[in-house]
Amino acid sequence: MAESVRWIGQLKTATVVEEADGYYVALAVEVYESVTIKNGHVVTGVDANIARFDYRDATGYQSVSTMTAKLLRLYERITHYQRLLARKRLANPSHFRSHNYCATRAKLQRDYQKVTRIQLDLLHKFTHHLVQANDVVAIEDLDNLHMRMNKHLAKNLHRSLFGRFKEIMQYKCTWNGVKLVMVDRFYPSTQRCSQCTFVKTGADKIALEGNRLHRTGHDQYMCYQCGANMRRDQNAVENLIQYAMVN
Ligand SMILES: [Zn+2]
């Protein structure tokens, strides 16, 4: 093995997987560990958007980009390879597994692997920071995010990032004694005013591009009741934090 096992305990299973650049073995080791439940009052909320996560920490509002230039380039390349392969299959349905076809498929698989690794690296750093710095974290139901993805994005690839985010948060919160609050999917975190709790409805609602009727921008939250004027993401983060405090 390239390294020795880092945990002492009973070895339960070994799973061999083939990835684009070789074979990997995943070892499951059972270890006993006690978890101290954090019962402090440091709360944050994570507002997930297509291009970034917004949250708040001790020093203020923060953003983590999920659409880095590198990921976008890989998404594009993957789409390109997929098209190439489809064309090859169509041109020669009975005998398409040529040397060329296999070489292109290997390139595609290597790019898939790179995407997964970049996404995981980004998510592990971000989630580690969240569970270290907070006692309670509120996250949104991310299933409706895909509706906001544009047609040029490799949607499945990008959507998997948000699926992984939720998964990692679930186990890391358990490990670190952090309370994870899943925000109800109908909670209007975008439409609600975090200052006075007024909720926008009908023509007043803010869409992705803002509000045409009131001529507000896409990144602006203007309350028609109390007059508060906030950054849209920061207002959403505040709403998620308030949700966490009462749920
Ligand atoms: Zn208001």
Coordinates of C-alpha atoms and ligand atoms in Angstrom, one line a residue:
M1 CA 0.0 0.0 0.0
A2 CA 1.1 3.6 -0.7
E3 CA 0.4 4.5 3.0
S4 CA -0.4 2.7 6.2
V5 CA -3.9 2.7 7.6
R6 CA -4.5 5.8 9.7
W7 CA -7.1 4.4 12.1
I8 CA -6.8 1.7 14.7
G9 CA -9.8 -0.6 14.8
Q10 CA -11.4 -3.5 13.2
L11 CA -11.2 -3.7 9.4
K12 CA -14.7 -4.3 8.2
T13 CA -14.6 -4.2 4.4
A14 CA -12.3 -3.5 1.5
T15 CA -13.8 -2.2 -1.7
V16 CA -11.9 -2.1 -5.0
V17 CA -12.9 0.5 -7.5
E18 CA -11.5 1.2 -10.9
E19 CA -11.1 4.9 -11.7
A20 CA -9.8 6.6 -14.8
D21 CA -6.2 6.6 -13.6
G22 CA -6.1 3.2 -11.9
Y23 CA -7.4 1.0 -9.1
Y24 CA -8.3 2.2 -5.6
V25 CA -9.1 0.3 -2.5
A26 CA -11.4 1.8 0.1
L27 CA -11.0 0.3 3.6
A28 CA -13.8 0.6 6.2
V29 CA -12.4 0.6 9.7
E30 CA -14.7 0.6 12.7
V31 CA -13.5 3.0 15.4
Y32 CA -15.1 4.1 18.6
E33 CA -15.3 7.8 19.1
S34 CA -17.3 9.9 21.4
V35 CA -19.0 13.0 20.1
T36 CA -19.6 16.1 22.2
I37 CA -22.7 17.8 21.2
K38 CA -22.1 21.5 20.8
N39 CA -24.7 23.5 22.6
G40 CA -23.4 27.0 21.9
H41 CA -25.3 29.7 20.1
V42 CA -23.1 30.3 17.0
V43 CA -25.6 30.0 14.1
T44 CA -25.1 30.4 10.4
G45 CA -27.2 29.8 7.3
V46 CA -25.9 28.8 3.9
D47 CA -27.6 30.2 0.9
A48 CA -26.8 28.1 -2.1
N49 CA -26.8 29.6 -5.6
I50 CA -25.7 28.1 -8.9
A51 CA -22.4 29.9 -8.8
R52 CA -21.7 30.2 -5.1
F53 CA -22.5 29.5 -1.5
D54 CA -23.2 32.6 0.7
Y55 CA -23.0 32.4 4.5
R56 CA -22.0 34.5 7.5
D57 CA -19.2 34.0 10.0
A58 CA -17.7 36.0 12.8
T59 CA -16.1 38.5 10.4
G60 CA -19.1 39.1 8.2
Y61 CA -20.7 37.8 5.0
Q62 CA -18.7 35.4 3.0
S63 CA -18.9 33.7 -0.4
V64 CA -17.5 30.5 -1.8
S65 CA -17.5 30.1 -5.5
T66 CA -18.7 26.8 -6.9
M67 CA -18.2 27.7 -10.5
T68 CA -14.5 28.1 -10.8
A69 CA -12.9 28.7 -14.2
K70 CA -11.3 25.3 -14.0
L71 CA -14.6 23.5 -13.4
L72 CA -16.3 25.4 -16.2
R73 CA -13.6 24.4 -18.6
L74 CA -13.9 20.8 -17.6
Y75 CA -17.7 20.9 -18.0
E76 CA -17.3 22.2 -21.5
R77 CA -14.7 19.6 -22.4
I78 CA -16.9 16.8 -21.1
T79 CA -19.9 18.0 -23.1
H80 CA -17.6 18.1 -26.2
Y81 CA -16.3 14.5 -25.6
Q82 CA -19.8 13.3 -25.1
R83 CA -20.9 14.7 -28.4
L84 CA -17.9 13.3 -30.1
L85 CA -18.6 9.8 -28.8
A86 CA -22.3 10.0 -29.7
R87 CA -21.4 11.0 -33.2
K88 CA -19.0 8.0 -33.5
R89 CA -21.6 5.6 -32.3
L90 CA -24.1 7.0 -34.8
A91 CA -21.7 6.8 -37.7
N92 CA -20.8 3.2 -37.0
P93 CA -23.4 1.5 -34.8
S94 CA -22.2 -2.1 -35.3
H95 CA -18.5 -1.4 -34.9
F96 CA -17.9 1.8 -33.1
R97 CA -15.4 0.6 -30.4
S98 CA -12.4 1.6 -32.4
H99 CA -9.1 2.6 -31.0
N100 CA -10.1 6.3 -31.4
Y101 CA -13.4 5.8 -29.7
C102 CA -11.7 4.2 -26.7
A103 CA -9.1 6.9 -26.5
T104 CA -11.8 9.6 -26.4
R105 CA -13.7 7.7 -23.8
A106 CA -10.6 7.5 -21.6
K107 CA -10.2 11.3 -21.9
L108 CA -13.8 11.8 -20.9
Q109 CA -13.4 9.5 -17.9
R110 CA -10.3 11.4 -16.8
D111 CA -12.2 14.7 -16.9
Y112 CA -15.0 13.2 -14.9
Q113 CA -12.5 12.2 -12.3
K114 CA -11.0 15.7 -12.2
V115 CA -14.4 17.3 -11.8
T116 CA -15.2 15.0 -8.9
R117 CA -11.9 15.7 -7.2
I118 CA -12.2 19.5 -7.6
Q119 CA -15.7 19.5 -6.3
L120 CA -14.8 17.3 -3.3
D121 CA -11.8 19.5 -2.5
L122 CA -13.9 22.6 -2.6
L123 CA -16.7 21.0 -0.5
H124 CA -14.4 19.5 2.1
K125 CA -12.7 22.7 2.8
F126 CA -16.0 24.6 3.0
T127 CA -17.9 22.1 5.1
H128 CA -14.9 21.7 7.5
H129 CA -14.9 25.4 8.1
L130 CA -18.7 25.5 8.7
V131 CA -18.7 22.7 11.3
Q132 CA -15.6 24.1 13.1
A133 CA -16.9 27.6 13.4
N134 CA -20.6 27.0 14.2
D135 CA -22.9 25.2 16.6
V136 CA -25.9 25.3 14.3
V137 CA -26.0 25.4 10.5
A138 CA -29.1 25.9 8.4
I139 CA -29.1 24.8 4.8
E140 CA -31.8 24.9 2.2
D141 CA -33.4 22.0 0.4
L142 CA -31.3 22.1 -2.8
D143 CA -33.5 20.0 -5.0
N144 CA -35.1 23.0 -6.7
L145 CA -31.7 24.5 -7.7
H146 CA -31.6 22.6 -11.0
M147 CA -34.5 24.7 -12.3
R148 CA -32.2 27.7 -12.1
M149 CA -29.4 26.2 -14.1
N150 CA -29.0 27.5 -17.6
K151 CA -28.9 25.3 -20.7
H152 CA -25.2 25.7 -21.3
L153 CA -24.1 24.2 -18.1
A154 CA -23.3 20.5 -17.8
K155 CA -26.3 20.3 -15.4
N156 CA -25.9 16.8 -14.0
L157 CA -22.3 17.4 -13.2
H158 CA -23.0 20.7 -11.4
R159 CA -26.1 19.4 -9.7
S160 CA -24.0 16.5 -8.2
L161 CA -22.0 19.2 -6.3
F162 CA -25.0 20.3 -4.4
G163 CA -26.1 16.7 -3.7
R164 CA -22.6 16.0 -2.3
F165 CA -22.7 19.2 -0.2
K166 CA -25.8 18.0 1.6
E167 CA -24.4 14.5 2.1
I168 CA -21.1 15.8 3.5
M169 CA -22.9 18.2 5.8
Q170 CA -25.0 15.5 7.2
Y171 CA -22.2 13.3 8.3
K172 CA -19.8 16.0 9.3
C173 CA -22.4 17.7 11.5
T174 CA -23.0 14.3 13.2
W175 CA -19.3 13.8 13.8
N176 CA -18.7 17.2 15.2
G177 CA -21.9 17.5 17.3
V178 CA -23.2 20.3 15.2
K179 CA -27.0 20.7 14.7
L180 CA -27.9 20.7 11.1
V181 CA -31.2 22.4 10.3
M182 CA -32.8 21.5 7.0
V183 CA -34.9 24.5 5.9
D184 CA -38.3 23.7 4.6
R185 CA -38.4 23.9 0.8
F186 CA -41.4 26.3 0.9
Y187 CA -39.7 28.7 3.3
P188 CA -39.5 32.0 1.3
S189 CA -35.8 32.8 2.2
T190 CA -35.5 35.0 -1.0
Q191 CA -38.9 36.8 -0.6
R192 CA -38.9 37.4 3.1
C193 CA -37.5 40.6 4.7
S194 CA -35.1 39.6 7.4
Q195 CA -35.7 43.0 9.2
C196 CA -39.5 43.1 9.5
T197 CA -40.6 39.5 8.3
F198 CA -42.7 41.0 5.4
V199 CA -43.0 38.4 2.6
K200 CA -43.2 39.5 -1.1
T201 CA -46.0 37.9 -3.2
G202 CA -47.4 38.1 -6.7
A203 CA -45.9 40.9 -8.9
D204 CA -43.7 42.1 -6.0
K205 CA -41.7 38.9 -5.9
I206 CA -38.1 39.0 -6.9
A207 CA -37.0 36.7 -9.7
L208 CA -33.5 35.8 -10.8
E209 CA -33.1 39.1 -12.7
G210 CA -34.7 41.2 -9.9
N211 CA -38.1 42.9 -10.1
R212 CA -39.3 44.7 -13.3
L213 CA -42.2 46.4 -11.6
H214 CA -40.1 48.0 -9.0
R215 CA -36.9 48.2 -11.0
T216 CA -34.8 46.5 -8.5
G217 CA -31.6 44.7 -9.5
H218 CA -30.8 41.0 -9.4
D219 CA -28.7 41.3 -6.3
Q220 CA -30.9 43.7 -4.3
Y221 CA -33.6 43.1 -1.7
M222 CA -35.7 46.2 -1.2
C223 CA -38.5 45.8 1.4
Y224 CA -41.8 47.5 0.4
Q225 CA -42.9 47.6 4.0
C226 CA -40.0 48.8 6.2
G227 CA -37.9 50.2 3.4
A228 CA -34.8 48.1 4.2
N229 CA -32.4 47.8 1.3
M230 CA -30.1 44.9 1.5
R231 CA -27.9 42.6 -0.6
R232 CA -30.2 39.8 -1.8
D233 CA -27.9 37.0 -0.6
Q234 CA -27.2 38.6 2.7
N235 CA -31.0 38.9 3.3
A236 CA -31.4 35.2 2.4
V237 CA -28.6 34.2 4.8
E238 CA -30.3 36.2 7.6
N239 CA -33.6 34.5 6.9
L240 CA -32.0 31.1 7.1
I241 CA -30.3 32.0 10.5
Q242 CA -33.7 33.2 11.8
Y243 CA -35.3 30.0 10.7
A244 CA -32.6 27.9 12.5
M245 CA -33.2 29.8 15.7
V246 CA -36.9 28.9 15.9
N247 CA -36.7 25.4 14.5
Ligands
ZN1 ZN -38.9 44.9 5.8

